[in-house]
Amino acid sequence: MSDASAQNVPAQIALDTRLVHAGRVGGTGPVNTPVHRASTILFDTVADLDAAKAARFAKGTLFYGRFGTPDTFAFEEAVSALEAGAATVAVPSGLAACVLPLVAFLRPGDHVLVADTIYEPTRTSLNAFIARNGVAVEYVDPRADLAPLLRPETRMIYLESPGSLTFELQDLPAVAALAKGRGIVTVCDNTWATGYFCQPLALGIDIVVQAATKYIVGHSDAMLGSVTANAEYWPAVRNTTYALGQYAGPDDAWLGARGLRTLAVRMERHQASALAVAEWLAEQADVASVLHPALPGCPGHAIWRRDFSGASGLFAFTLADGDDAARAALIDGLDLFGIGYSWGGYESLAIPADPGPLRTATPWMATGPLVRLQIGLEDPADLIADLAAGLDRFRAARG
Ligand SMILES: Cc1ncc(COP(=O)(O)O)c(C=O)c1O
């Protein structure tokens, strides 16, 4: 568990430079912090053991495996640099990161406003566990003015911008300004942009969660989450992490730290290729809409221009008409896109998704089915040719 003060790179250095250096020990020896698999940490004397115990929450203290090892420290420090946060904790999955602030801050009698477009399993956790403990969970249109919805007992606003599957942007600075001074904690799932394209903490949000499983790990081979907080809320995040026994394994943290070193170049390539594919899709007669924050038609595009420095490789499109079988014909025959959940790796993916049943505050009005794409690091011309053949199959199956 790391503190911002320990970052070894001055704050004024550019983000891509910081991603290369933050959390590394430097000097001679291996470039990357080696993996340390440890539960027990041995000490010479009882006095040394006591000293480590007293300092167990401080960055870099080796005390007991669950309090972190050099690989988790390195990962956490680099994520703090990425997200411009006071400190970060690594947790075993993105969902664990999403749930941690809910457990840390919500008490019986509290009210939480939640963007209707959040990642669906976070919604399930809210409904199954948080609401059960006497917390009023209210889902809201992600673009609504939240001021009239605040109650004296509102304790948290939980956002994800852009939203899952439909990619609506939220006005993070406006929400942060509304919450400040009212004792309301603001939380944002920043997995889509990563801190590379948007830093919600710099926009006034209190806590950022990420599924590092996606772009940070970047190779679809580890589950990992991160929670980054500002100085005000960091102690509660840290204490809750320990109280729940949360700990990310050293191998996964190591993969996360390695992924961060190449994040900048990968994100630039995801952005360029996804834009090329999205712009091509927008011109196709069978495509009703392309849900991509960098396209002018996307809900909240002006907010994206103001608050984000780029767009990642995940977006969706809706078909003009057709049914699930015609959509399956499009997806099933794709040669270069895998069919499977998650995203953010080097490889392209396509899945069918149906936002309608997942929403309670914002009816889903699309006329045709939706396909979500993760655009990987392949040549976009090859991906476009694959999708063009997919649209041919869609037309044939639709009849
Ligand atoms: C926006 C978002 N947040 C969180 C998660 C959860 O991440 P993980 O699968 O690592 O638990 C996902 C996973 O798809 C996601 O899309």
Short mmCIF file of C-alpha atoms and ligand atoms in Angstrom, two decimals:
data_model
loop_
_atom_site.label_atom_id
_atom_site.label_comp_id
_atom_site.label_asym_id
_atom_site.label_seq_id
_atom_site.Cartn_x
_atom_site.Cartn_y
_atom_site.Cartn_z
CA MET A 1 0.00 0.00 0.00
CA SER A 2 1.63 3.22 -1.10
CA ASP A 3 1.49 6.91 -0.35
CA ALA A 4 1.84 9.62 -3.01
CA SER A 5 4.73 11.15 -1.15
CA ALA A 6 6.75 8.09 -2.02
CA GLN A 7 6.49 8.47 -5.79
CA ASN A 8 9.94 8.72 -7.20
CA VAL A 9 9.02 10.97 -10.12
CA PRO A 10 8.32 14.70 -9.77
CA ALA A 11 4.68 15.65 -10.39
CA GLN A 12 5.46 18.04 -13.25
CA ILE A 13 6.88 15.28 -15.46
CA ALA A 14 4.59 14.15 -18.32
CA LEU A 15 2.27 11.24 -17.65
CA ASP A 16 3.88 8.85 -20.14
CA THR A 17 7.25 9.48 -18.51
CA ARG A 18 5.77 8.94 -15.07
CA LEU A 19 4.25 5.63 -16.19
CA VAL A 20 7.68 4.38 -17.19
CA HIS A 21 9.35 5.34 -13.90
CA ALA A 22 6.79 5.48 -11.07
CA GLY A 23 7.12 2.73 -8.48
CA ARG A 24 10.44 1.43 -9.80
CA VAL A 25 13.32 1.17 -7.39
CA GLY A 26 15.89 2.44 -9.90
CA GLY A 27 19.65 2.06 -9.65
CA THR A 28 21.33 -1.24 -10.47
CA GLY A 29 19.75 -4.70 -10.62
CA PRO A 30 16.62 -5.90 -12.47
CA VAL A 31 14.61 -3.24 -14.30
CA ASN A 32 11.33 -4.55 -12.90
CA THR A 33 10.60 -5.22 -9.24
CA PRO A 34 10.83 -9.03 -8.97
CA VAL A 35 7.82 -11.04 -7.80
CA HIS A 36 7.82 -11.61 -4.03
CA ARG A 37 5.56 -14.46 -2.95
CA ALA A 38 5.27 -14.06 0.78
CA SER A 39 3.02 -14.54 3.74
CA THR A 40 5.60 -14.63 6.56
CA ILE A 41 8.21 -11.89 6.71
CA LEU A 42 11.11 -12.73 9.05
CA PHE A 43 12.82 -10.30 11.45
CA ASP A 44 16.08 -10.47 13.39
CA THR A 45 14.66 -9.43 16.74
CA VAL A 46 11.44 -8.79 18.62
CA ALA A 47 12.27 -5.07 18.48
CA ASP A 48 12.45 -5.22 14.66
CA LEU A 49 9.15 -7.10 14.54
CA ASP A 50 7.53 -4.48 16.79
CA ALA A 51 8.93 -1.64 14.67
CA ALA A 52 7.52 -3.17 11.49
CA LYS A 53 4.16 -3.69 13.17
CA ALA A 54 4.04 -0.06 14.26
CA ALA A 55 4.81 1.07 10.69
CA ARG A 56 2.72 -1.56 8.90
CA PHE A 57 0.44 0.98 7.19
CA ALA A 58 3.33 3.06 5.86
CA LYS A 59 4.47 2.69 2.27
CA GLY A 60 7.12 0.08 1.71
CA THR A 61 6.96 -1.52 5.14
CA LEU A 62 7.37 -5.27 4.88
CA PHE A 63 5.42 -6.69 7.81
CA TYR A 64 3.12 -9.52 6.70
CA GLY A 65 2.10 -10.56 3.18
CA ARG A 66 -1.41 -9.18 3.38
CA PHE A 67 -0.02 -5.70 4.05
CA GLY A 68 1.76 -5.71 0.71
CA THR A 69 5.00 -6.82 -0.86
CA PRO A 70 7.41 -4.86 -3.10
CA ASP A 71 5.47 -5.83 -6.24
CA THR A 72 2.13 -4.59 -4.89
CA PHE A 73 3.84 -1.41 -3.63
CA ALA A 74 5.30 -0.82 -7.11
CA PHE A 75 1.92 -1.33 -8.78
CA GLU A 76 0.07 0.91 -6.32
CA GLU A 77 2.59 3.69 -6.63
CA ALA A 78 2.40 3.63 -10.43
CA VAL A 79 -1.42 3.71 -10.37
CA SER A 80 -1.32 6.68 -7.98
CA ALA A 81 0.85 8.44 -10.57
CA LEU A 82 -1.57 7.47 -13.36
CA GLU A 83 -4.65 8.69 -11.46
CA ALA A 84 -3.11 11.71 -9.73
CA GLY A 85 -4.27 10.32 -6.40
CA ALA A 86 -2.95 10.47 -2.86
CA ALA A 87 -2.65 6.70 -2.59
CA THR A 88 -3.85 3.43 -4.11
CA VAL A 89 -4.67 -0.05 -2.94
CA ALA A 90 -4.54 -3.10 -5.20
CA VAL A 91 -7.44 -5.54 -4.86
CA PRO A 92 -8.13 -8.92 -6.48
CA SER A 93 -10.53 -7.76 -9.22
CA GLY A 94 -12.21 -4.75 -10.74
CA LEU A 95 -15.48 -5.66 -9.05
CA ALA A 96 -13.71 -5.82 -5.66
CA ALA A 97 -12.49 -2.26 -6.37
CA CYS A 98 -16.02 -1.09 -7.25
CA VAL A 99 -17.50 -2.55 -4.06
CA LEU A 100 -14.80 -1.41 -1.61
CA PRO A 101 -15.92 2.27 -1.37
CA LEU A 102 -19.54 1.17 -0.96
CA VAL A 103 -18.60 -0.88 2.09
CA ALA A 104 -16.21 1.77 3.39
CA PHE A 105 -18.64 4.69 3.39
CA LEU A 106 -22.30 3.60 3.31
CA ARG A 107 -24.13 3.05 6.61
CA PRO A 108 -27.76 2.18 7.47
CA GLY A 109 -29.97 5.18 6.78
CA ASP A 110 -27.69 6.60 4.07
CA HIS A 111 -28.82 7.42 0.53
CA VAL A 112 -26.64 6.82 -2.54
CA LEU A 113 -27.22 8.18 -6.06
CA VAL A 114 -25.95 5.80 -8.73
CA ALA A 115 -25.63 6.33 -12.48
CA ASP A 116 -28.06 3.98 -14.20
CA THR A 117 -25.35 2.95 -16.65
CA ILE A 118 -22.82 1.47 -14.20
CA TYR A 119 -21.24 -1.93 -14.71
CA GLU A 120 -24.02 -4.40 -14.07
CA PRO A 121 -22.35 -6.58 -11.37
CA THR A 122 -21.71 -3.42 -9.30
CA ARG A 123 -25.44 -2.83 -9.50
CA THR A 124 -26.07 -6.39 -8.33
CA SER A 125 -23.74 -5.82 -5.34
CA LEU A 126 -25.58 -2.61 -4.48
CA ASN A 127 -28.97 -4.30 -4.69
CA ALA A 128 -27.98 -7.54 -2.98
CA PHE A 129 -25.72 -6.35 -0.16
CA ILE A 130 -25.73 -2.60 0.29
CA ALA A 131 -29.51 -2.06 0.06
CA ARG A 132 -30.01 -5.02 2.41
CA ASN A 133 -28.20 -3.04 5.13
CA GLY A 134 -30.71 -0.19 5.11
CA VAL A 135 -29.06 2.02 2.47
CA ALA A 136 -31.46 3.69 0.00
CA VAL A 137 -30.01 3.02 -3.48
CA GLU A 138 -31.40 5.35 -6.17
CA TYR A 139 -30.46 4.92 -9.85
CA VAL A 140 -30.44 8.09 -11.93
CA ASP A 141 -30.08 9.13 -15.54
CA PRO A 142 -26.31 9.57 -15.93
CA ARG A 143 -26.87 12.99 -17.50
CA ALA A 144 -29.47 14.29 -15.01
CA ASP A 145 -28.91 17.35 -12.83
CA LEU A 146 -28.42 15.71 -9.45
CA ALA A 147 -29.03 18.81 -7.31
CA PRO A 148 -32.80 18.25 -6.93
CA LEU A 149 -32.20 14.60 -6.01
CA LEU A 150 -29.96 15.25 -3.01
CA ARG A 151 -31.36 14.41 0.40
CA PRO A 152 -30.01 15.33 3.84
CA GLU A 153 -28.91 11.71 4.17
CA THR A 154 -27.21 11.47 0.74
CA ARG A 155 -23.76 10.09 1.51
CA MET A 156 -22.39 9.02 -1.87
CA ILE A 157 -22.67 9.62 -5.62
CA TYR A 158 -21.37 6.70 -7.68
CA LEU A 159 -20.49 7.34 -11.34
CA GLU A 160 -18.97 5.58 -14.31
CA SER A 161 -18.10 7.82 -17.24
CA PRO A 162 -18.68 6.86 -19.96
CA GLY A 163 -21.30 4.32 -18.86
CA SER A 164 -21.20 0.60 -19.56
CA LEU A 165 -22.56 -0.55 -22.95
CA THR A 166 -24.12 2.81 -23.95
CA PHE A 167 -21.23 5.21 -23.21
CA GLU A 168 -23.10 8.31 -21.92
CA LEU A 169 -20.73 10.88 -20.38
CA GLN A 170 -21.29 12.37 -16.95
CA ASP A 171 -20.36 15.87 -15.84
CA LEU A 172 -17.74 14.90 -13.25
CA PRO A 173 -16.67 18.46 -12.23
CA ALA A 174 -20.31 19.49 -11.74
CA VAL A 175 -21.05 16.44 -9.59
CA ALA A 176 -17.87 16.97 -7.59
CA ALA A 177 -18.77 20.61 -6.95
CA LEU A 178 -22.27 19.62 -5.85
CA ALA A 179 -20.94 17.04 -3.39
CA LYS A 180 -18.15 19.13 -1.86
CA GLY A 181 -18.93 20.57 1.54
CA ARG A 182 -21.99 18.36 1.95
CA GLY A 183 -20.19 15.28 3.30
CA ILE A 184 -21.00 13.39 0.09
CA VAL A 185 -18.28 11.04 -1.20
CA THR A 186 -17.96 10.90 -4.99
CA VAL A 187 -16.74 7.69 -6.60
CA CYS A 188 -16.02 7.12 -10.30
CA ASP A 189 -15.27 3.90 -12.18
CA ASN A 190 -12.55 5.08 -14.56
CA THR A 191 -11.82 1.77 -16.29
CA TRP A 192 -12.72 2.98 -19.79
CA ALA A 193 -10.42 6.00 -19.91
CA THR A 194 -7.85 4.90 -17.33
CA GLY A 195 -6.01 7.85 -15.81
CA TYR A 196 -4.26 8.16 -19.15
CA PHE A 197 -7.22 9.80 -20.92
CA CYS A 198 -9.08 11.23 -17.90
CA GLN A 199 -8.19 11.88 -14.26
CA PRO A 200 -11.42 12.20 -12.28
CA LEU A 201 -9.47 13.00 -9.10
CA ALA A 202 -8.04 16.08 -10.81
CA LEU A 203 -11.63 17.05 -11.71
CA GLY A 204 -12.67 16.95 -8.03
CA ILE A 205 -13.88 13.36 -7.63
CA ASP A 206 -12.84 11.76 -4.31
CA ILE A 207 -12.24 8.12 -5.20
CA VAL A 208 -11.44 6.37 -8.49
CA VAL A 209 -11.86 2.65 -9.02
CA GLN A 210 -10.50 0.71 -11.94
CA ALA A 211 -10.68 -2.80 -13.29
CA ALA A 212 -6.93 -3.05 -13.92
CA THR A 213 -7.92 -6.36 -15.51
CA LYS A 214 -8.64 -4.31 -18.67
CA TYR A 215 -6.20 -1.76 -20.14
CA ILE A 216 -3.67 -1.72 -17.30
CA VAL A 217 -2.91 -5.44 -17.44
CA GLY A 218 -3.60 -5.13 -21.17
CA HIS A 219 -3.07 -8.78 -22.18
CA SER A 220 -6.23 -10.51 -20.88
CA ASP A 221 -4.27 -12.72 -18.52
CA ALA A 222 -4.90 -11.46 -14.97
CA MET A 223 -7.70 -10.24 -12.68
CA LEU A 224 -6.81 -7.06 -10.77
CA GLY A 225 -8.43 -3.92 -9.38
CA SER A 226 -7.30 -0.62 -7.93
CA VAL A 227 -8.85 1.95 -5.62
CA THR A 228 -7.21 5.38 -5.62
CA ALA A 229 -8.35 8.04 -3.17
CA ASN A 230 -7.62 11.65 -2.37
CA ALA A 231 -5.94 12.43 0.96
CA GLU A 232 -9.25 13.03 2.75
CA TYR A 233 -10.73 9.63 2.02
CA TRP A 234 -7.58 7.51 1.80
CA PRO A 235 -7.50 6.46 5.50
CA ALA A 236 -11.03 5.00 5.34
CA VAL A 237 -10.23 3.18 2.08
CA ARG A 238 -7.06 1.74 3.59
CA ASN A 239 -8.73 0.69 6.83
CA THR A 240 -11.61 -0.98 5.03
CA THR A 241 -9.19 -2.86 2.80
CA TYR A 242 -7.52 -4.35 5.87
CA ALA A 243 -10.79 -4.99 7.66
CA LEU A 244 -12.02 -7.02 4.69
CA GLY A 245 -8.74 -8.88 4.24
CA GLN A 246 -8.40 -7.65 0.64
CA TYR A 247 -5.09 -8.35 -1.01
CA ALA A 248 -4.04 -8.68 -4.67
CA GLY A 249 -1.58 -11.49 -5.34
CA PRO A 250 2.01 -10.58 -6.25
CA ASP A 251 1.95 -12.20 -9.71
CA ASP A 252 -1.14 -10.25 -10.75
CA ALA A 253 0.19 -6.98 -9.28
CA TRP A 254 3.43 -7.58 -11.15
CA LEU A 255 1.53 -8.05 -14.43
CA GLY A 256 -0.37 -4.85 -13.67
CA ALA A 257 2.83 -2.91 -13.06
CA ARG A 258 4.36 -4.27 -16.25
CA GLY A 259 1.25 -3.32 -18.20
CA LEU A 260 1.44 0.25 -16.93
CA ARG A 261 4.87 0.69 -18.51
CA THR A 262 3.38 0.35 -22.01
CA LEU A 263 -0.08 1.77 -21.29
CA ALA A 264 0.53 5.10 -23.04
CA VAL A 265 1.48 3.62 -26.42
CA ARG A 266 -1.24 0.99 -26.27
CA MET A 267 -3.93 3.54 -25.43
CA GLU A 268 -2.89 5.76 -28.33
CA ARG A 269 -3.16 2.81 -30.72
CA HIS A 270 -6.49 1.61 -29.27
CA GLN A 271 -7.79 5.15 -29.71
CA ALA A 272 -6.69 5.56 -33.32
CA SER A 273 -7.92 2.14 -34.46
CA ALA A 274 -11.24 2.33 -32.61
CA LEU A 275 -11.94 5.74 -34.14
CA ALA A 276 -11.21 4.41 -37.62
CA VAL A 277 -13.58 1.48 -37.10
CA ALA A 278 -16.25 3.65 -35.44
CA GLU A 279 -16.19 6.21 -38.26
CA TRP A 280 -16.47 3.46 -40.85
CA LEU A 281 -19.39 1.86 -39.00
CA ALA A 282 -21.19 5.22 -38.81
CA GLU A 283 -21.33 5.27 -42.63
CA GLN A 284 -22.90 1.82 -43.01
CA ALA A 285 -26.57 1.68 -43.97
CA ASP A 286 -27.40 -1.14 -41.54
CA VAL A 287 -25.89 0.66 -38.56
CA ALA A 288 -28.39 2.88 -36.73
CA SER A 289 -25.99 4.46 -34.23
CA VAL A 290 -22.39 4.29 -33.10
CA LEU A 291 -22.01 4.83 -29.36
CA HIS A 292 -18.50 6.24 -29.11
CA PRO A 293 -17.76 9.30 -26.92
CA ALA A 294 -15.40 10.84 -29.50
CA LEU A 295 -18.09 10.91 -32.21
CA PRO A 296 -20.12 14.14 -32.24
CA GLY A 297 -23.47 12.30 -32.06
CA CYS A 298 -22.64 10.49 -28.81
CA PRO A 299 -24.57 11.70 -25.72
CA GLY A 300 -22.18 13.87 -23.73
CA HIS A 301 -19.68 14.36 -26.54
CA ALA A 302 -19.08 17.99 -25.44
CA ILE A 303 -18.20 16.76 -21.96
CA TRP A 304 -15.77 14.25 -23.47
CA ARG A 305 -14.08 17.05 -25.40
CA ARG A 306 -13.78 19.15 -22.26
CA ASP A 307 -12.66 16.52 -19.69
CA PHE A 308 -10.90 13.75 -21.62
CA SER A 309 -7.66 13.86 -23.60
CA GLY A 310 -8.58 10.81 -25.68
CA ALA A 311 -10.81 7.76 -26.13
CA SER A 312 -10.02 4.11 -25.55
CA GLY A 313 -10.88 1.13 -27.73
CA LEU A 314 -14.27 0.11 -26.33
CA PHE A 315 -17.52 1.24 -27.93
CA ALA A 316 -20.79 -0.13 -29.29
CA PHE A 317 -23.06 0.15 -32.29
CA THR A 318 -26.72 -0.60 -32.81
CA LEU A 319 -28.13 -2.21 -35.91
CA ALA A 320 -30.96 -0.52 -37.76
CA ASP A 321 -33.22 -3.53 -37.35
CA GLY A 322 -32.89 -7.32 -37.23
CA ASP A 323 -33.14 -9.82 -34.43
CA ASP A 324 -30.79 -11.69 -32.10
CA ALA A 325 -30.20 -14.45 -34.68
CA ALA A 326 -29.12 -11.97 -37.36
CA ARG A 327 -26.80 -10.29 -34.84
CA ALA A 328 -25.36 -13.70 -33.93
CA ALA A 329 -24.71 -14.37 -37.64
CA LEU A 330 -22.70 -11.13 -37.77
CA ILE A 331 -20.64 -11.94 -34.68
CA ASP A 332 -20.22 -15.72 -35.04
CA GLY A 333 -18.41 -15.54 -38.37
CA LEU A 334 -15.89 -12.84 -37.41
CA ASP A 335 -12.35 -14.09 -37.95
CA LEU A 336 -10.36 -11.47 -36.04
CA PHE A 337 -12.72 -10.68 -33.14
CA GLY A 338 -12.97 -13.07 -30.21
CA ILE A 339 -16.34 -13.65 -28.53
CA GLY A 340 -16.01 -13.23 -24.79
CA TYR A 341 -16.35 -10.91 -21.82
CA SER A 342 -13.88 -8.40 -20.51
CA TRP A 343 -11.91 -6.01 -22.72
CA GLY A 344 -8.76 -3.89 -22.74
CA GLY A 345 -6.38 -6.55 -24.01
CA TYR A 346 -4.31 -6.40 -27.20
CA GLU A 347 -6.91 -8.47 -29.08
CA SER A 348 -10.25 -7.39 -30.54
CA LEU A 349 -13.52 -8.70 -29.12
CA ALA A 350 -17.20 -8.55 -30.07
CA ILE A 351 -20.18 -9.40 -27.88
CA PRO A 352 -23.95 -8.99 -28.12
CA ALA A 353 -25.40 -6.89 -25.29
CA ASP A 354 -28.92 -5.82 -24.36
CA PRO A 355 -28.96 -2.75 -22.08
CA GLY A 356 -32.79 -2.66 -21.70
CA PRO A 357 -33.24 -5.10 -18.79
CA LEU A 358 -30.23 -3.63 -16.93
CA ARG A 359 -31.68 -0.11 -16.67
CA THR A 360 -34.34 1.26 -14.32
CA ALA A 361 -33.99 5.06 -14.72
CA THR A 362 -33.35 5.35 -18.46
CA PRO A 363 -35.47 3.32 -20.89
CA TRP A 364 -33.42 1.81 -23.73
CA MET A 365 -35.08 2.86 -26.99
CA ALA A 366 -32.89 1.36 -29.74
CA THR A 367 -34.74 -0.13 -32.72
CA GLY A 368 -32.20 -2.88 -33.41
CA PRO A 369 -29.77 -5.04 -31.41
CA LEU A 370 -26.48 -3.76 -29.97
CA VAL A 371 -22.96 -5.08 -30.52
CA ARG A 372 -20.10 -4.05 -28.24
CA LEU A 373 -16.61 -3.97 -29.73
CA GLN A 374 -13.21 -3.89 -28.10
CA ILE A 375 -10.74 -2.75 -30.74
CA GLY A 376 -7.33 -4.30 -30.17
CA LEU A 377 -3.92 -3.65 -31.66
CA GLU A 378 -4.53 -5.28 -35.07
CA ASP A 379 -4.47 -3.25 -38.29
CA PRO A 380 -7.83 -1.41 -38.38
CA ALA A 381 -8.20 -2.08 -42.13
CA ASP A 382 -8.28 -5.83 -41.38
CA LEU A 383 -10.85 -5.31 -38.64
CA ILE A 384 -13.04 -3.22 -40.96
CA ALA A 385 -12.91 -5.91 -43.67
CA ASP A 386 -13.93 -8.50 -41.06
CA LEU A 387 -16.87 -6.34 -39.92
CA ALA A 388 -17.91 -5.65 -43.53
CA ALA A 389 -18.24 -9.41 -44.10
CA GLY A 390 -20.16 -9.58 -40.81
CA LEU A 391 -22.66 -6.98 -42.01
CA ASP A 392 -23.11 -9.04 -45.22
CA ARG A 393 -23.97 -12.07 -43.06
CA PHE A 394 -26.31 -9.91 -40.97
CA ARG A 395 -28.21 -8.80 -44.09
CA ALA A 396 -28.46 -12.37 -45.38
CA ALA A 397 -29.72 -13.68 -42.02
CA ARG A 398 -32.20 -10.82 -41.59
CA GLY A 399 -33.75 -11.67 -44.95
C1 LIG B 1 -16.55 -0.72 -16.19
C2 LIG B 1 -16.14 -1.96 -15.47
N1 LIG B 1 -15.87 -1.88 -14.16
C3 LIG B 1 -15.51 -2.97 -13.46
C4 LIG B 1 -15.42 -4.21 -14.06
C5 LIG B 1 -15.06 -5.40 -13.23
O1 LIG B 1 -13.77 -5.84 -13.48
P1 LIG B 1 -13.29 -7.32 -13.15
O2 LIG B 1 -13.81 -8.17 -14.25
O3 LIG B 1 -11.82 -7.23 -13.05
O4 LIG B 1 -13.91 -7.70 -11.82
C6 LIG B 1 -15.67 -4.33 -15.43
C7 LIG B 1 -15.56 -5.66 -16.09
O5 LIG B 1 -15.97 -5.84 -17.23
C8 LIG B 1 -16.06 -3.18 -16.15
O6 LIG B 1 -16.37 -3.25 -17.46
#
